[in-house]
Short mmCIF file of C-alpha atoms in Angstrom, two decimals:
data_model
loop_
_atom_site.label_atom_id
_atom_site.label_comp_id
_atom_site.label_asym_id
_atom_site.label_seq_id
_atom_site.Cartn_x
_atom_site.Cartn_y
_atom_site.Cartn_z
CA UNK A 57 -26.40 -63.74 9.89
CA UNK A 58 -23.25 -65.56 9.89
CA UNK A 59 -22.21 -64.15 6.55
CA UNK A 60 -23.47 -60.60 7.38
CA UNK A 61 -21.13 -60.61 10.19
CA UNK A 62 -18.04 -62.09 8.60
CA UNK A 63 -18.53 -59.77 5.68
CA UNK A 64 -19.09 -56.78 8.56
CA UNK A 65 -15.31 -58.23 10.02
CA UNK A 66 -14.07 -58.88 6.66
CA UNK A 67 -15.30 -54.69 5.61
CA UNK A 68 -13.64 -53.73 8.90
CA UNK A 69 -10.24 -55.23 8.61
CA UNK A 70 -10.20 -54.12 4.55
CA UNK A 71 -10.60 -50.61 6.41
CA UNK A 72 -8.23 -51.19 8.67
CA UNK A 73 -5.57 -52.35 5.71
CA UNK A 74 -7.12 -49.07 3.30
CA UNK A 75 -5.89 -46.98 6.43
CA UNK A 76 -2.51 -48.28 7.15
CA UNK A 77 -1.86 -48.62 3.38
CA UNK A 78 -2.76 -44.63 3.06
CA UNK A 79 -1.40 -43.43 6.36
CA UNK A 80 2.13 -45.58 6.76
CA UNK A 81 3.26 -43.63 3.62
CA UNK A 82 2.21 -40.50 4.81
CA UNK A 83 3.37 -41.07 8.50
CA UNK A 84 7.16 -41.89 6.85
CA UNK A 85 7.11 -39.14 4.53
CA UNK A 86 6.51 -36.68 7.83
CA UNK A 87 9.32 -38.84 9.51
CA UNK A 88 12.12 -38.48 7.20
CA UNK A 89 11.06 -34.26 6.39
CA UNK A 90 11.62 -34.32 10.28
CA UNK A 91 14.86 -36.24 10.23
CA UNK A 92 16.18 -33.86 7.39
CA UNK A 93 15.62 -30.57 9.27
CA UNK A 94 17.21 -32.24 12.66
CA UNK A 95 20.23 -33.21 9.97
CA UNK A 96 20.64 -29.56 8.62
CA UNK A 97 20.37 -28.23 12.21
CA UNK A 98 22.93 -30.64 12.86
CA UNK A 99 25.09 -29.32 9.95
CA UNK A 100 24.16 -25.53 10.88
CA UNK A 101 25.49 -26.47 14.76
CA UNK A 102 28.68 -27.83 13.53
CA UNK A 103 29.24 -24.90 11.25
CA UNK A 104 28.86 -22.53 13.85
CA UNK A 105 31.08 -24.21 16.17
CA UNK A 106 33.80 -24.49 13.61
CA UNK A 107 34.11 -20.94 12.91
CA UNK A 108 33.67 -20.36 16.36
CA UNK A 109 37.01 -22.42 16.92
CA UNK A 110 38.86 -22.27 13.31
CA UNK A 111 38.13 -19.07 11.77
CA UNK A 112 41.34 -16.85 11.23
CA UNK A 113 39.50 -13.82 14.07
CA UNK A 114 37.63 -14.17 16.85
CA UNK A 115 33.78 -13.58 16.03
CA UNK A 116 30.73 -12.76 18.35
CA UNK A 117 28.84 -15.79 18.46
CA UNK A 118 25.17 -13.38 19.06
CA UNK A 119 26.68 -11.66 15.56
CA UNK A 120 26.74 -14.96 14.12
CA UNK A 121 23.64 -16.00 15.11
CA UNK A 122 22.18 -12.76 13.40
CA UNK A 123 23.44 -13.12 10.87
CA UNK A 124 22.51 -16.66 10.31
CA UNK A 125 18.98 -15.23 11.48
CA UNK A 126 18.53 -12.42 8.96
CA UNK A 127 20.06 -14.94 5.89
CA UNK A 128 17.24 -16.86 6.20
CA UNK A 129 14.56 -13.93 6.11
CA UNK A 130 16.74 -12.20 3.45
CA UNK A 131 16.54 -15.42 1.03
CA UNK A 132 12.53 -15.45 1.03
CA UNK A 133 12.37 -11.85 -0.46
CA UNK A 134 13.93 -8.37 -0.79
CA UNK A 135 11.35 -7.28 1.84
CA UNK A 136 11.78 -9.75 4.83
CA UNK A 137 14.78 -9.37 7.83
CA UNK A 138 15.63 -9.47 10.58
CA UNK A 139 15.68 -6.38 13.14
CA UNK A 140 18.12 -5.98 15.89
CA UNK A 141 16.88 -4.36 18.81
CA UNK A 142 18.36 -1.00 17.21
CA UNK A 143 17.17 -1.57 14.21
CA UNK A 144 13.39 -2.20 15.49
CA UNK A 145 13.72 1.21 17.68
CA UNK A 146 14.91 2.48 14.89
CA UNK A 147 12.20 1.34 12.59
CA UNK A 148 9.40 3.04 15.48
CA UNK A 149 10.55 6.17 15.18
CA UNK A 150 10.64 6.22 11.58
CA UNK A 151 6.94 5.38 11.79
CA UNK A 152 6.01 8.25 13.64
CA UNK A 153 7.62 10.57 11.40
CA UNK A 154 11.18 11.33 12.56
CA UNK A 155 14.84 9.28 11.72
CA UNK A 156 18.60 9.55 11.23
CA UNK A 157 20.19 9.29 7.68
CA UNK A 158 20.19 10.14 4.22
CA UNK A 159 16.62 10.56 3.14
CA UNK A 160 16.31 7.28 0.27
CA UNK A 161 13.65 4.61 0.68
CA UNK A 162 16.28 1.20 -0.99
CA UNK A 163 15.49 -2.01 -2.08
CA UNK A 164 17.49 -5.12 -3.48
CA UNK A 165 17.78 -6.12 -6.76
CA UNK A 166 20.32 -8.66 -8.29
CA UNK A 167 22.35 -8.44 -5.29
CA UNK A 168 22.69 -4.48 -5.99
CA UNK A 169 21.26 -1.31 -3.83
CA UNK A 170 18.83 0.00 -5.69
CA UNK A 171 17.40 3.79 -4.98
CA UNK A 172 13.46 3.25 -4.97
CA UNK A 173 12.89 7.29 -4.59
CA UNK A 174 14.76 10.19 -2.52
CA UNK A 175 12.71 11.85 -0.04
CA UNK A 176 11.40 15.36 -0.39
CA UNK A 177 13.31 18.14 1.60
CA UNK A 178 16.36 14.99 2.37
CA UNK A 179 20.25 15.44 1.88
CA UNK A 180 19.77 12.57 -0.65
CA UNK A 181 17.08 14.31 -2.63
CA UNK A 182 19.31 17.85 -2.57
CA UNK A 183 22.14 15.92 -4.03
CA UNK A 184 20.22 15.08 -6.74
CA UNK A 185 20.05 11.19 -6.09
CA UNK A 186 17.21 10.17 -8.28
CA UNK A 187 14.81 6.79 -8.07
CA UNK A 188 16.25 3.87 -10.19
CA UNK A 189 19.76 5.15 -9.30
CA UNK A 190 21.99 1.90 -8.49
CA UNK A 191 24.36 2.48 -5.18
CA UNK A 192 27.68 0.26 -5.84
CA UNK A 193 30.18 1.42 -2.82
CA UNK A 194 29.90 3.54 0.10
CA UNK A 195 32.84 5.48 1.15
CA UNK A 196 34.99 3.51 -1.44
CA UNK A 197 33.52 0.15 0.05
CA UNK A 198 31.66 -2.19 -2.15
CA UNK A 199 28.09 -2.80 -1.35
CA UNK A 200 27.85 -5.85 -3.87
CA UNK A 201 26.85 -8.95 -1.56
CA UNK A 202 26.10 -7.55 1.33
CA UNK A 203 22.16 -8.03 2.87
CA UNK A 204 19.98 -4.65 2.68
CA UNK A 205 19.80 -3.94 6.31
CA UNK A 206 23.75 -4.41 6.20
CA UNK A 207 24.10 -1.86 3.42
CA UNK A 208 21.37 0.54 5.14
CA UNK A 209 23.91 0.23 8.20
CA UNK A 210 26.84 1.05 6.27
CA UNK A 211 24.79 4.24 5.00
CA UNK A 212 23.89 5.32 8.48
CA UNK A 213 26.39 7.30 10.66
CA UNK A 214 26.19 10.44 12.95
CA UNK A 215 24.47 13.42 11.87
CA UNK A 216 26.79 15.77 9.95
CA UNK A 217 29.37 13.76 8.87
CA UNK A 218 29.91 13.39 5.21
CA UNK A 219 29.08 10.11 3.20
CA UNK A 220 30.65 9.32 -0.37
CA UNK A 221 28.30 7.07 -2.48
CA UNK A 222 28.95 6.30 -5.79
CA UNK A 223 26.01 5.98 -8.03
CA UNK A 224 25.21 3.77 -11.17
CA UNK A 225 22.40 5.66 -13.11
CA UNK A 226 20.36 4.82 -16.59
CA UNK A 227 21.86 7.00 -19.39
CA UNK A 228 25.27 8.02 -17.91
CA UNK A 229 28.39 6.05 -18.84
CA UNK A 230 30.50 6.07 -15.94
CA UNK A 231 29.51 5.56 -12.49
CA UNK A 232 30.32 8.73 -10.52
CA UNK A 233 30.09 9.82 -6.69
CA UNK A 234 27.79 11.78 -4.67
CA UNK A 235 28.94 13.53 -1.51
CA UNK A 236 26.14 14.10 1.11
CA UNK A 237 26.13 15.01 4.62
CA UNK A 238 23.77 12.59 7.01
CA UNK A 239 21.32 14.84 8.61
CA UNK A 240 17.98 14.06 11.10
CA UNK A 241 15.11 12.96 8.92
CA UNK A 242 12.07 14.51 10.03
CA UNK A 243 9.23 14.24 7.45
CA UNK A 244 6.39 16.41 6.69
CA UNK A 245 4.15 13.55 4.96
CA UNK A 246 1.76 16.02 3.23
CA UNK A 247 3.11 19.14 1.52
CA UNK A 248 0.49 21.80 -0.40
CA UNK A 249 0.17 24.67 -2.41
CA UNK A 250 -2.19 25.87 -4.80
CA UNK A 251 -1.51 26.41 -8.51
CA UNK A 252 -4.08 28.74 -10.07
CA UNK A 253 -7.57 27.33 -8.94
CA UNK A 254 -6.01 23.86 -8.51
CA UNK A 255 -5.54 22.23 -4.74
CA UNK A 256 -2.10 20.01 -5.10
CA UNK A 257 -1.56 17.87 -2.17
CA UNK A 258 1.90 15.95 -2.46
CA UNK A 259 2.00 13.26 -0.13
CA UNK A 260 5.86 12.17 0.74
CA UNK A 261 5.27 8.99 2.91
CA UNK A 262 3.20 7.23 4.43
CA UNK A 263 3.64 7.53 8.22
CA UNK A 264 1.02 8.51 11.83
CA UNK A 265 1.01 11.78 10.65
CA UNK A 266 -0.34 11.75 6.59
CA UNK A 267 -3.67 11.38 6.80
CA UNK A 268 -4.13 14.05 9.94
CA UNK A 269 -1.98 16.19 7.72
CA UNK A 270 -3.64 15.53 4.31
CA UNK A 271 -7.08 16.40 5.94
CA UNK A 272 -5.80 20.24 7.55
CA UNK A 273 -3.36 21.02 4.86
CA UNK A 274 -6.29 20.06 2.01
CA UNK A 275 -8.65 22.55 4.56
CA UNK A 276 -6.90 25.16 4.86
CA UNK A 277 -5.79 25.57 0.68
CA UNK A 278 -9.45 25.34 0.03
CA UNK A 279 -10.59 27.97 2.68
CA UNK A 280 -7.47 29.98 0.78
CA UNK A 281 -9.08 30.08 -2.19
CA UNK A 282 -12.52 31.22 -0.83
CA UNK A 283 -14.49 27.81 -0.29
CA UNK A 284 -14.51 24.50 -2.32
CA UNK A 285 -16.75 26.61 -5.07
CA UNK A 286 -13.44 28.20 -6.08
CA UNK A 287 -11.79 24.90 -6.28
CA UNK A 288 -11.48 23.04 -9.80
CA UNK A 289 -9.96 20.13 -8.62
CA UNK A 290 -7.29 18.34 -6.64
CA UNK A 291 -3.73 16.84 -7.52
CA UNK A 292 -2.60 14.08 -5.56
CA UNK A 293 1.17 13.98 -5.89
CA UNK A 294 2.69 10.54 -5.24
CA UNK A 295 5.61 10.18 -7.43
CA UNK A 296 8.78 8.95 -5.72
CA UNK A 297 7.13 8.34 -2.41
CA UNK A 298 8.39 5.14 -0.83
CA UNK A 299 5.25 4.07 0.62
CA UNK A 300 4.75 3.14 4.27
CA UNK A 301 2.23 1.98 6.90
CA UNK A 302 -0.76 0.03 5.09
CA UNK A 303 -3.42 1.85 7.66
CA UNK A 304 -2.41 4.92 6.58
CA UNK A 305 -2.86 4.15 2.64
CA UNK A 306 -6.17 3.41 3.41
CA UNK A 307 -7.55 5.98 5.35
CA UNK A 308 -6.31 7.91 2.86
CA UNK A 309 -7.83 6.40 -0.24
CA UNK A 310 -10.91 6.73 2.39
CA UNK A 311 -10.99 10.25 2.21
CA UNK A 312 -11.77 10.57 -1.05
CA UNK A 313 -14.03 7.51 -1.09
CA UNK A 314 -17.70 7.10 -0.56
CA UNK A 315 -18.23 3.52 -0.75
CA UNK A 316 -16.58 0.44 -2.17
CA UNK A 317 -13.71 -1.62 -1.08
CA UNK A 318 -10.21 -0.13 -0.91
CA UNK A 319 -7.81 -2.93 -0.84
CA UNK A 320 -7.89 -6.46 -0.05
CA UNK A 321 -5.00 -8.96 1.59
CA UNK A 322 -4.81 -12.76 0.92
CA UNK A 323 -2.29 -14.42 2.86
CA UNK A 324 -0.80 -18.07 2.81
CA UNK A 325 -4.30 -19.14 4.43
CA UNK A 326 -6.88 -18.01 2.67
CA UNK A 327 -8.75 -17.56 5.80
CA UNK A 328 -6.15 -15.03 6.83
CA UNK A 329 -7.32 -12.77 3.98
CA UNK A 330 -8.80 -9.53 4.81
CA UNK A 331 -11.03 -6.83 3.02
CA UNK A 332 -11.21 -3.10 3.72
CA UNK A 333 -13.88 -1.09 2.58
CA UNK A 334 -14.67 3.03 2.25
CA UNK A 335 -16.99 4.92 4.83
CA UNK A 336 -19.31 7.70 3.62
CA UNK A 337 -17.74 10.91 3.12
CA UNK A 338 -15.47 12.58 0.13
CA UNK A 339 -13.14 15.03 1.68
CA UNK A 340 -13.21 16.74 -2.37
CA UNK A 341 -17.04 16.77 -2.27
CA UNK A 342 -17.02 15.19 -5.61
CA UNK A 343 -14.43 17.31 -7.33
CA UNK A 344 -12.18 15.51 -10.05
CA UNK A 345 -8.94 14.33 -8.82
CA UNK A 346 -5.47 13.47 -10.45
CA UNK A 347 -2.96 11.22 -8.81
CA UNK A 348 0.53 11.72 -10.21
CA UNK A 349 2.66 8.25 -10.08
CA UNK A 350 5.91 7.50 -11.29
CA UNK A 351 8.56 4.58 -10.68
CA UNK A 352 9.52 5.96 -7.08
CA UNK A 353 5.81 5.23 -5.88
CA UNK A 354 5.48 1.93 -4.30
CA UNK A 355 3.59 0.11 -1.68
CA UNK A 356 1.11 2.06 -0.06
CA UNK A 357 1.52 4.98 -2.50
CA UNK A 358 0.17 2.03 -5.20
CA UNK A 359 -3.00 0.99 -3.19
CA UNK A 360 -4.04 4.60 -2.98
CA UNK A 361 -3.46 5.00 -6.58
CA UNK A 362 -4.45 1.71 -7.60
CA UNK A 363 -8.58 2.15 -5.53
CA UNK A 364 -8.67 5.82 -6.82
CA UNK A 365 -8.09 4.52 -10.15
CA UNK A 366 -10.53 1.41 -10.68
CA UNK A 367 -13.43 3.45 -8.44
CA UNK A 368 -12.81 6.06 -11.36
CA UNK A 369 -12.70 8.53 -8.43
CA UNK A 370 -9.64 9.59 -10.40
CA UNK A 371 -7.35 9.64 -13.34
CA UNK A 372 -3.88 8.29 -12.88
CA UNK A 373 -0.99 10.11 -14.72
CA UNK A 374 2.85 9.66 -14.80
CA UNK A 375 4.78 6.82 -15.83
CA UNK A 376 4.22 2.70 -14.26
CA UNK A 377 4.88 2.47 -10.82
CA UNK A 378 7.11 0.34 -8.93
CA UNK A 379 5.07 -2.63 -8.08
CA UNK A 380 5.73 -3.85 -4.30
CA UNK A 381 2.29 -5.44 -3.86
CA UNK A 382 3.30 -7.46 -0.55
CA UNK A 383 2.65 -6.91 2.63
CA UNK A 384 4.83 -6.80 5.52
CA UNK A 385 4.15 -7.77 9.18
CA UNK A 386 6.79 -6.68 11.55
CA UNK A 387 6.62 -9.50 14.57
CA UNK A 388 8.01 -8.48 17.84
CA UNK A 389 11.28 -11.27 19.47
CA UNK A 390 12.74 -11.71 22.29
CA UNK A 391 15.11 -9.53 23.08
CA UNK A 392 13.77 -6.81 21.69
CA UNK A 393 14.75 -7.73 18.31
CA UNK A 394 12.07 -7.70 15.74
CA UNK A 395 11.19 -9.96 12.32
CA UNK A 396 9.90 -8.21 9.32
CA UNK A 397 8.37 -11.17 7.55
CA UNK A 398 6.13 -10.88 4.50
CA UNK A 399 2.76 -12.22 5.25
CA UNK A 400 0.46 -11.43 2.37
CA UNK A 401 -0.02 -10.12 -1.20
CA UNK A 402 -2.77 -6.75 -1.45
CA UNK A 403 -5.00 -6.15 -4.33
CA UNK A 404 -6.63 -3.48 -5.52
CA UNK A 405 -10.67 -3.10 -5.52
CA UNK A 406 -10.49 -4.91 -9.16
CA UNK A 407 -8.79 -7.95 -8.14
CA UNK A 408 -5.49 -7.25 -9.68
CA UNK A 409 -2.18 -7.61 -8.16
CA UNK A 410 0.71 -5.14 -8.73
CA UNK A 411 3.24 -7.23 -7.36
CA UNK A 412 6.10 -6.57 -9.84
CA UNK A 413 3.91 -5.33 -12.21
CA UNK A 414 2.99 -1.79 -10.78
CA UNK A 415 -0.21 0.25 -11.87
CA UNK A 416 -0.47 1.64 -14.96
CA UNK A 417 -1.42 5.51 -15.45
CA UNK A 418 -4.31 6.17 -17.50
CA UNK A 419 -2.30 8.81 -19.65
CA UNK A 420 1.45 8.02 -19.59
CA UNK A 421 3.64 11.16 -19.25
CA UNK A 422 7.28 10.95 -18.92
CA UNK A 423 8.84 13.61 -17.29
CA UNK A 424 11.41 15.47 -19.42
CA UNK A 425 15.13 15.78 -18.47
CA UNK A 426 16.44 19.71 -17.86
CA UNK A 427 18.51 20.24 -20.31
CA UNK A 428 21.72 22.38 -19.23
CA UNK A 429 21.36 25.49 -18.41
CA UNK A 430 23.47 28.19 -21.00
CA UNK A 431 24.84 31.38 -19.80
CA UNK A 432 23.73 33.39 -23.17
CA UNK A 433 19.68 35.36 -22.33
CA UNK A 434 20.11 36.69 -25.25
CA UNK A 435 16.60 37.31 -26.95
CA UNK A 436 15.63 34.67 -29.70
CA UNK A 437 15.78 35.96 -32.99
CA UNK A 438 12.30 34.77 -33.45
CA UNK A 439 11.05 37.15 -30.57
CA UNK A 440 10.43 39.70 -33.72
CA UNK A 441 7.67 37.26 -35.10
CA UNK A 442 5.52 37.32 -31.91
CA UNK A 443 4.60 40.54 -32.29
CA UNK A 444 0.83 41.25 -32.27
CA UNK A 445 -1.90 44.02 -33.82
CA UNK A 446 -1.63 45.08 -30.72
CA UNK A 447 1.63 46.09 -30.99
CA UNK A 448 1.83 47.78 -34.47
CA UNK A 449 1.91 51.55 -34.42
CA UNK A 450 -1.59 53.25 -35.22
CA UNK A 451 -3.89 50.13 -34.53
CA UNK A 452 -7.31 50.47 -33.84
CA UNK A 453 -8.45 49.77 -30.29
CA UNK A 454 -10.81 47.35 -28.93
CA UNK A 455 -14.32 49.08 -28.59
CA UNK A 456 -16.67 45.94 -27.46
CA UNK A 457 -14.80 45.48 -23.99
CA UNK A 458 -14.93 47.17 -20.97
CA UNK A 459 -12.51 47.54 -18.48
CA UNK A 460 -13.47 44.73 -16.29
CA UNK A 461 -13.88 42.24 -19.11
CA UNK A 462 -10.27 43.24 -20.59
CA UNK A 463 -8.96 42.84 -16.58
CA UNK A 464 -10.15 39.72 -16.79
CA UNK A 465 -9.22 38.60 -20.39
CA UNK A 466 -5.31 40.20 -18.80
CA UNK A 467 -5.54 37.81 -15.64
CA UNK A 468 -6.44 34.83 -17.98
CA UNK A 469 -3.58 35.70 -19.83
CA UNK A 470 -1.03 36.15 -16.58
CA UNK A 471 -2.69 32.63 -15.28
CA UNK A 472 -1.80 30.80 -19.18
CA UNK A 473 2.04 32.48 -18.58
CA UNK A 474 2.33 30.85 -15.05
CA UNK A 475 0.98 27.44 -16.55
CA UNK A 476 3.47 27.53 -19.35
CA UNK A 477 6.70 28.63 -16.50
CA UNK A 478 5.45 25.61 -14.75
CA UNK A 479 5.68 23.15 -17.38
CA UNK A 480 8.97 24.11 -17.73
CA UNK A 481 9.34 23.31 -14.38
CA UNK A 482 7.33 20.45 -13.70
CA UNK A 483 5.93 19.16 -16.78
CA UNK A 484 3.70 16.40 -15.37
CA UNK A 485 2.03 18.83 -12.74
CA UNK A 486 1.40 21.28 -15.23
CA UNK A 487 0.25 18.47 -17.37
CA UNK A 488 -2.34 17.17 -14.11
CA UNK A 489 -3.31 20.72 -13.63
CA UNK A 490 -4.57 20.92 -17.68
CA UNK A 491 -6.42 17.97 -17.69
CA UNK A 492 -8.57 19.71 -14.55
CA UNK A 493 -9.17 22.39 -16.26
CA UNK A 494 -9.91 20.52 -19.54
CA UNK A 495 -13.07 19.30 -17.32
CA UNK A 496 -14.18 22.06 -15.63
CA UNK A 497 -14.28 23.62 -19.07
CA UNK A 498 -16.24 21.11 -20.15
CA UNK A 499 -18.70 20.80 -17.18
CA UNK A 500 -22.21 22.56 -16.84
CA UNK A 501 -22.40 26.32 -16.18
CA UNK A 502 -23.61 27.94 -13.43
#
């Protein structure tokens, strides 16, 4: 018994030794991370009273702190700052469909402004700025080292007075400038139209208003057209749209979802991670769908595209998109400031990230560049060659039609001539709107 408890005392103060062997190592390390953040809030307080004292102008300590503030959001990623009270107002309105400037969604990348797309109907989308285009000075100013929200400041400015950017772009030599006059932003988030028996819905953000506005815009083109029997298909248009509010993206990938999940979110804690999942109900009733992506369409334009695509609810065409696949919470301060802090990576129903990577269309189709427009309309020479029986003097006419059947093979025709105008115009529409018809053709008859 003796033993038993010696060897019971003895088991006890190895434990004891075991714990403050493990723990005293861990319990220092703790200490001296501690000690080294008091140190470089030390060094940070001594700093800011130096230049408070020393520097060559006097500064506004509240700038300074801001500054200081939004430096360290600004180093985690291109997508986390800090919001000043205007800023956050700012950002509130934009939400809800309505702000002041130029009409470009911009990003950060190598230090440079970088153009992610133009907004439709914007002063920066009728001056032709295009996505990928690389902003180096405002007004003559450089932009080079200066933080995104600074250089979104320096962009901002009462509404009709006259901005002068100058522009970087792929494929052009010399950088050259862009005049535009600042206007009030307000966005229509859904724009539609139909083309032939095709439903195009192009979706321009991501805001309160897109998915109210998807639903009675897509309504009202297919009660146009006489009923979703006359319908062939829908076009989802999502190139250069800058993305927006992550509720929104999924209500509208929703829409055309029955089942399945739309988009998950795994955070620093894995418990944090969420999952969101489609409701019954296909606002196409089953019709095929294209979604039209290019390098403008990011965020919340990419989980749309990216749950369409692997539910094989639809095909994907365009060119790789841009690939912002984090999330963004924006976190209320005092003072009515705000933190935009990125909290979380989203992936699409497959399990695949497009953080930097982007999705990839199922049929790649680059858009083609106008060439410049001539002043000679003269006819080709070939125009001679394209002559038909038809048009030779004395032919024979066509006996085995009636007049309804050669109305119709004439109305064919008209709708082939509007599909080749439009490919001039829009070649990767035109090129959406063929592959719908490709399946209809090939789908059962009536």
């Amino acid at each position: 018994m003796k033993k038993f408890v010696m060897a019971a005392v003895g088991g006890t103060l190895a434990g004891v030794i075991a714990t403050t062997q493990v723990a005293g190592p861990l319990l220092a390390q703790e200490s001296a991370a501690n000690s080294s953040v008091y140190e470089q809030l030390d060094l940070f307080g001594d700093i800011f009273e130096r230049i408070r004292s020393q520097y060559v102008e006097d500064v506004e300590p509240s700038e300074l702190i801001e500054a200081a503030i939004d430096g360290m959001l600004t180093s985690l990623d291109p997508h986390s700052s800090y919001l000043s009270p205007d800023d956050a107002a700012a950002m509130q309105v934009q939400t809800r469909g309505e702000f002041g400037g130029l009409g470009i969604e911009v990003t950060q990348e190598e230090g440079f402004i970088k153009v992610v797309s133009p907004i439709d109907g914007t002063p920066a989308a009728e001056a032709g700025i295009e996505a990928g285009d690389f902003i180096t000075h405002v007004d003559g100013d450089s932009m080079l080292g200066l933080t995104l929200d600074s250089a979104v400041e320096r962009m901002r400015g009462p509404v009709g007075s006259e901005i002068i950017i100058t522009v970087v772009r792929e494929g052009e030599t010399e950088p050259f400038d862009v005049s535009i006059i600042r206007d009030t932003i307000e966005l229509q988030a859904v724009r539609s139209r139909t083309e032939g028996d095709t439903v195009v819905m192009r979706v321009t953000t991501f805001n309160d208003k897109t998915t109210p506005n998807l639903i009675s815009k897509l309504q009202e083109e297919v009660e146009a057209l006489g009923g979703m029997d006359a319908v062939n298909g829908f076009v989802i248009d999502l190139r250069n749209n800058p993305g927006g509010l992550l509720t929104q993206a999924i209500r509208v990938s929703d829409a055309f979802l029955e089942e399945g999940e739309i988009v998950s979110t795994r955070g620093r804690d894995p418990a944090d991670g969420d999952r969101f999942n489609a409701t019954p109900g296909d606002l196409a009733e089953g019709k095929p769908i294209v979604v039209l992506i290019n390098g403008g369409s990011a965020s919340a334009s990419e989980i749309v595209a990216g749950a369409l695509q692997d539910h094989r609810r639809a095909i994907v065409v365009g060119t790789k998109s841009f690939g912002k696949g984090s999330v963004q919470t924006v976190m209320p301060l005092r003072g009515e400031g705000a933190m935009r802090l990125t909290t979380a990576r989203y992936y699409t129903p497959s399990g695949r990230s497009i953080q930097s990577l982007g999705v990839s269309p199922d049929i790649v189709v680059e858009q083609p560049r106008r060439a410049p427009e001539t002043e000679e309309e003269d006819e080709p020479a070939s125009a001679v060659g394209q002559r038909s029986e038809a048009d030779l003097r004395g032919s024979l006419n066509n006996d085995s039609l009636s007049e309804d059947e050669i109305r119709q093979i004439e109305e064919d025709r008209a709708k082939a001539e509007a599909a080749a105008e439009l490919r001039e115009e829009d070649y990767q529409l035109a090129y959406a709107i063929d592959i719908l018809k490709g399946l209809n053709a090939l789908g059962p008859e009536d």
